[in-house]
Coordinates of C-alpha atoms in Angstrom, one line a residue:
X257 CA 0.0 0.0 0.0
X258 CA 1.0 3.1 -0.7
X259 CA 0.6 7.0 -0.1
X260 CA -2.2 8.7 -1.9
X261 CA -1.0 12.0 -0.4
X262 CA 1.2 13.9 2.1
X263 CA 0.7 12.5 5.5
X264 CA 2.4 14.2 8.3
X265 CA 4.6 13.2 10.7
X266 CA 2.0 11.9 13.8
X267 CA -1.3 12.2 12.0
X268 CA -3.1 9.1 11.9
X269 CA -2.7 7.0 9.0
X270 CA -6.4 6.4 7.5
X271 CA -8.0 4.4 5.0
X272 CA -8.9 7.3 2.9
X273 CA -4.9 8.4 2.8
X274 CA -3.4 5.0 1.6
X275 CA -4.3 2.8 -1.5
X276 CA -6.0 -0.6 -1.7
X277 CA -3.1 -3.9 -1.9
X278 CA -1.4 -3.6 -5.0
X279 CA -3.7 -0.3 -6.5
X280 CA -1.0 2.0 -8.8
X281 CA -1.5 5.4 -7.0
X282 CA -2.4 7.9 -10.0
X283 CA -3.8 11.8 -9.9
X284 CA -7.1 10.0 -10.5
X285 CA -7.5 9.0 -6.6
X286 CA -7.2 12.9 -5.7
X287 CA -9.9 13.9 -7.6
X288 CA -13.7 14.4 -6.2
X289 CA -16.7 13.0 -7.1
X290 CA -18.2 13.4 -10.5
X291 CA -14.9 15.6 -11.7
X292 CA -11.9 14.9 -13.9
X293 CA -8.6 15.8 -15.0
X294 CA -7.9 18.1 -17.8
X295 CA -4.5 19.8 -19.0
X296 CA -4.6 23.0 -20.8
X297 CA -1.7 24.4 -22.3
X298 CA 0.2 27.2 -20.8
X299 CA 3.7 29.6 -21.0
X300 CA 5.2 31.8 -18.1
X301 CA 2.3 34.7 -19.0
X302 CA -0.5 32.3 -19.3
X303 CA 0.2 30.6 -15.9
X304 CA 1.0 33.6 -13.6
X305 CA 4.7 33.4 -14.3
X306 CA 5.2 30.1 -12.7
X307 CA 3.4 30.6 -9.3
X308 CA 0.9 28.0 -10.2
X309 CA 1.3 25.0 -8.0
X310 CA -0.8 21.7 -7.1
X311 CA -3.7 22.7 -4.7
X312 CA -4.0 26.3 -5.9
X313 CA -7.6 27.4 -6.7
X314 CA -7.7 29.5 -10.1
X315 CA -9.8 31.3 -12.6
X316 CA -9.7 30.5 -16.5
X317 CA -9.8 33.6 -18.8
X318 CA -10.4 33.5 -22.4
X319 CA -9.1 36.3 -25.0
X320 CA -10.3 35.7 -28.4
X321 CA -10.2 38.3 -31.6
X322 CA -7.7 41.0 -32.7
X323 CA -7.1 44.3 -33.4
X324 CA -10.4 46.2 -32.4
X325 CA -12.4 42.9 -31.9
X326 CA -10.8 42.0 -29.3
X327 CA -12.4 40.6 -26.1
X328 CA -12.0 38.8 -23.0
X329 CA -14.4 37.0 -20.8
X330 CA -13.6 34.5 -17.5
X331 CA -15.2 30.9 -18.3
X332 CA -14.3 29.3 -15.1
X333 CA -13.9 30.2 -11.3
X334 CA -12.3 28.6 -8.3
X335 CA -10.8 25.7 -10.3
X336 CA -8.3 23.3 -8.3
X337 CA -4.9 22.6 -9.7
X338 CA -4.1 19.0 -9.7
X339 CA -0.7 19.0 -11.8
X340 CA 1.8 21.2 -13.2
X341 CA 3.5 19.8 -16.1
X342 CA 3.8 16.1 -14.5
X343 CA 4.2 16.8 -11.1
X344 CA 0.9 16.5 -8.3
X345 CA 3.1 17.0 -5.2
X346 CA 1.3 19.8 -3.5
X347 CA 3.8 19.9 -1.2
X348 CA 6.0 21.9 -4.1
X349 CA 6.3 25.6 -3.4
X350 CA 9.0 26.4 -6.0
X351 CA 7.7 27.7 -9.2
X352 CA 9.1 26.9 -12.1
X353 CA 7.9 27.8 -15.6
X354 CA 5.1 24.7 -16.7
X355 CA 3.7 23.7 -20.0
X356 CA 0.8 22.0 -19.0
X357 CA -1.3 22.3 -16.4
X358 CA -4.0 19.9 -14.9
X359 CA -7.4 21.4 -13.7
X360 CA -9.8 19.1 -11.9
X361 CA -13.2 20.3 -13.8
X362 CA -17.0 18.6 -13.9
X363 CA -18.0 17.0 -17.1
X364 CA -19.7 20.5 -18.4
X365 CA -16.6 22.7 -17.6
X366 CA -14.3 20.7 -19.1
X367 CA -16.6 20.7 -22.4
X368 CA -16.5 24.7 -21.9
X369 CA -12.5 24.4 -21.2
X370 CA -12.0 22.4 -24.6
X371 CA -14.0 24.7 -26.6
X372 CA -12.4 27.9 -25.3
X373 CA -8.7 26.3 -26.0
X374 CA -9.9 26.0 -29.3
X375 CA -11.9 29.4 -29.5
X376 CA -8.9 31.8 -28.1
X377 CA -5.5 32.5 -26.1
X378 CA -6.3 30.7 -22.2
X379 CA -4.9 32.7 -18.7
X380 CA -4.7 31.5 -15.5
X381 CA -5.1 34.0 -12.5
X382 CA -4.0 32.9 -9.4
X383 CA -7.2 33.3 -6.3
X384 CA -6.7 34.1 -2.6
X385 CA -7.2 30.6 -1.4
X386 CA -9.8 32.9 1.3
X387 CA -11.5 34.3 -1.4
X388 CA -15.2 35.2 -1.3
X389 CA -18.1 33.7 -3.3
X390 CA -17.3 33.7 -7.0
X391 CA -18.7 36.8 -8.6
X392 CA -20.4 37.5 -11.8
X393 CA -18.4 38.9 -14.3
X394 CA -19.1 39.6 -17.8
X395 CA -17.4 39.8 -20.8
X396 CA -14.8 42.9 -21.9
X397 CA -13.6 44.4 -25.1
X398 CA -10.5 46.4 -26.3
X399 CA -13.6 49.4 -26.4
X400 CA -13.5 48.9 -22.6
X401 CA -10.7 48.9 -21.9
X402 CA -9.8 52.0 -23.3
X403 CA -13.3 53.4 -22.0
X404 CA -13.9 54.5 -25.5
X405 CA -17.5 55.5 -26.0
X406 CA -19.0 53.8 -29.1
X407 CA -19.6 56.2 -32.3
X408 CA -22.9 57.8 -32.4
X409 CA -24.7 56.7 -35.3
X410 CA -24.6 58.1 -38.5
X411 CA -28.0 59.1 -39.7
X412 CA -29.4 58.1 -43.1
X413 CA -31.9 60.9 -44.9
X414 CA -34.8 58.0 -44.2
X415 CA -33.6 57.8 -40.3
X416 CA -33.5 61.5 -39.9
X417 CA -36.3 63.4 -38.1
X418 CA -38.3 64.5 -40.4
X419 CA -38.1 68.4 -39.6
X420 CA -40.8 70.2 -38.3
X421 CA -43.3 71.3 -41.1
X422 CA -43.8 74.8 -41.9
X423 CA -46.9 76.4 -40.6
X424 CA -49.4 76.5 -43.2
X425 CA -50.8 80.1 -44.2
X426 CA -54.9 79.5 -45.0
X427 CA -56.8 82.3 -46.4
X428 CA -60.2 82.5 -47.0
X429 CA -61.5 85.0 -49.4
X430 CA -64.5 87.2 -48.2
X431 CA -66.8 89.0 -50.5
X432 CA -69.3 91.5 -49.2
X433 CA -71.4 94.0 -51.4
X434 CA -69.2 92.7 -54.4
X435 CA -66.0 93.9 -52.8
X436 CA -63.2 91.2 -52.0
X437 CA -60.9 90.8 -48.8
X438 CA -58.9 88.1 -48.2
X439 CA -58.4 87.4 -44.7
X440 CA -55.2 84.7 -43.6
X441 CA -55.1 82.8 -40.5

């Protein structure tokens, strides 16, 4: 039997710590019910410069477009990292500069993680591990960023206001005793 992870010196030794007779220990046994394992590809930018360990919590962020459409948008919060590059010790504190790095994800998010590796550029940022409730955040674009209003629209002639009519002059012509007046109004 063997290990499934860190055990301290004088903590009891439980089932729940230490594998069956014979049972390979993989990254599989530190996962939680109904999740799995899913790598994402990453550089020093992507992945906080390195700081990204096993047992960190962290957010995905998408960017996707170019030059004025680009945009940004955070498809996943409070994510648990189970591996960086091939490493699961969470006991590691030293960064170093990973590849790959394994998020433990439910069967949906990992559907929304592979789309979004396909769809644009992926970030990791790094979460207090004391963090509040995950809040609701929506998408941004380069025009946000730069708090650029967006261009009022142009008016066509058929989109214009019509302007306001001219007042119409009626006159009524008036005869009396075979004399004529004409009288506006």
């Amino acid at each position: 039997r063997r290990a499934l992870r860190a055990i301290a010196q004088g903590e009891l030794i439980t089932a729940a710590r230490v594998s069956d007779w014979g049972e390979k220990v993989t990254i599989a046994q530190t996962l939680g019910a109904n999740t799995r394992a899913m790598a994402i590809s990453v550089d020093a930018q992507s992945a906080v410069g390195g700081f990204v360990t096993p047992g960190d919590f962290v957010d995905v962020v998408m960017t996707q477009g170019g030059n004025d459409g680009m945009r940004t948008v955070t498809i996943l919060q409070n994510i648990r990292v189970v591996g960086v590059d091939q490493s699961s010790n969470e006991e590691t504190d030293s960064p170093s500069v990973a590849r790959t790095v394994t998020l433990e994800v439910t069967p949906d998010q990992g559907q929304r993680l592979a789309l979004a590796q396909r769809a644009g550029t992926l970030s990791l940022t790094l979460r207090d591990p004391n963090a509040a409730e995950d809040t609701e955040l929506s998408a941004i674009s380069l025009d946000d960023l730069m708090m650029l209003e967006p261009p009022a629209p142009v008016e066509t002639a058929a989109e214009a206001p019509a302007a306001a009519p001219a007042p119409v002059r009626r006159s009524v012509v008036i005869r009396r005793a075979g004399v004529a007046s004409t009288e506006e109004f």
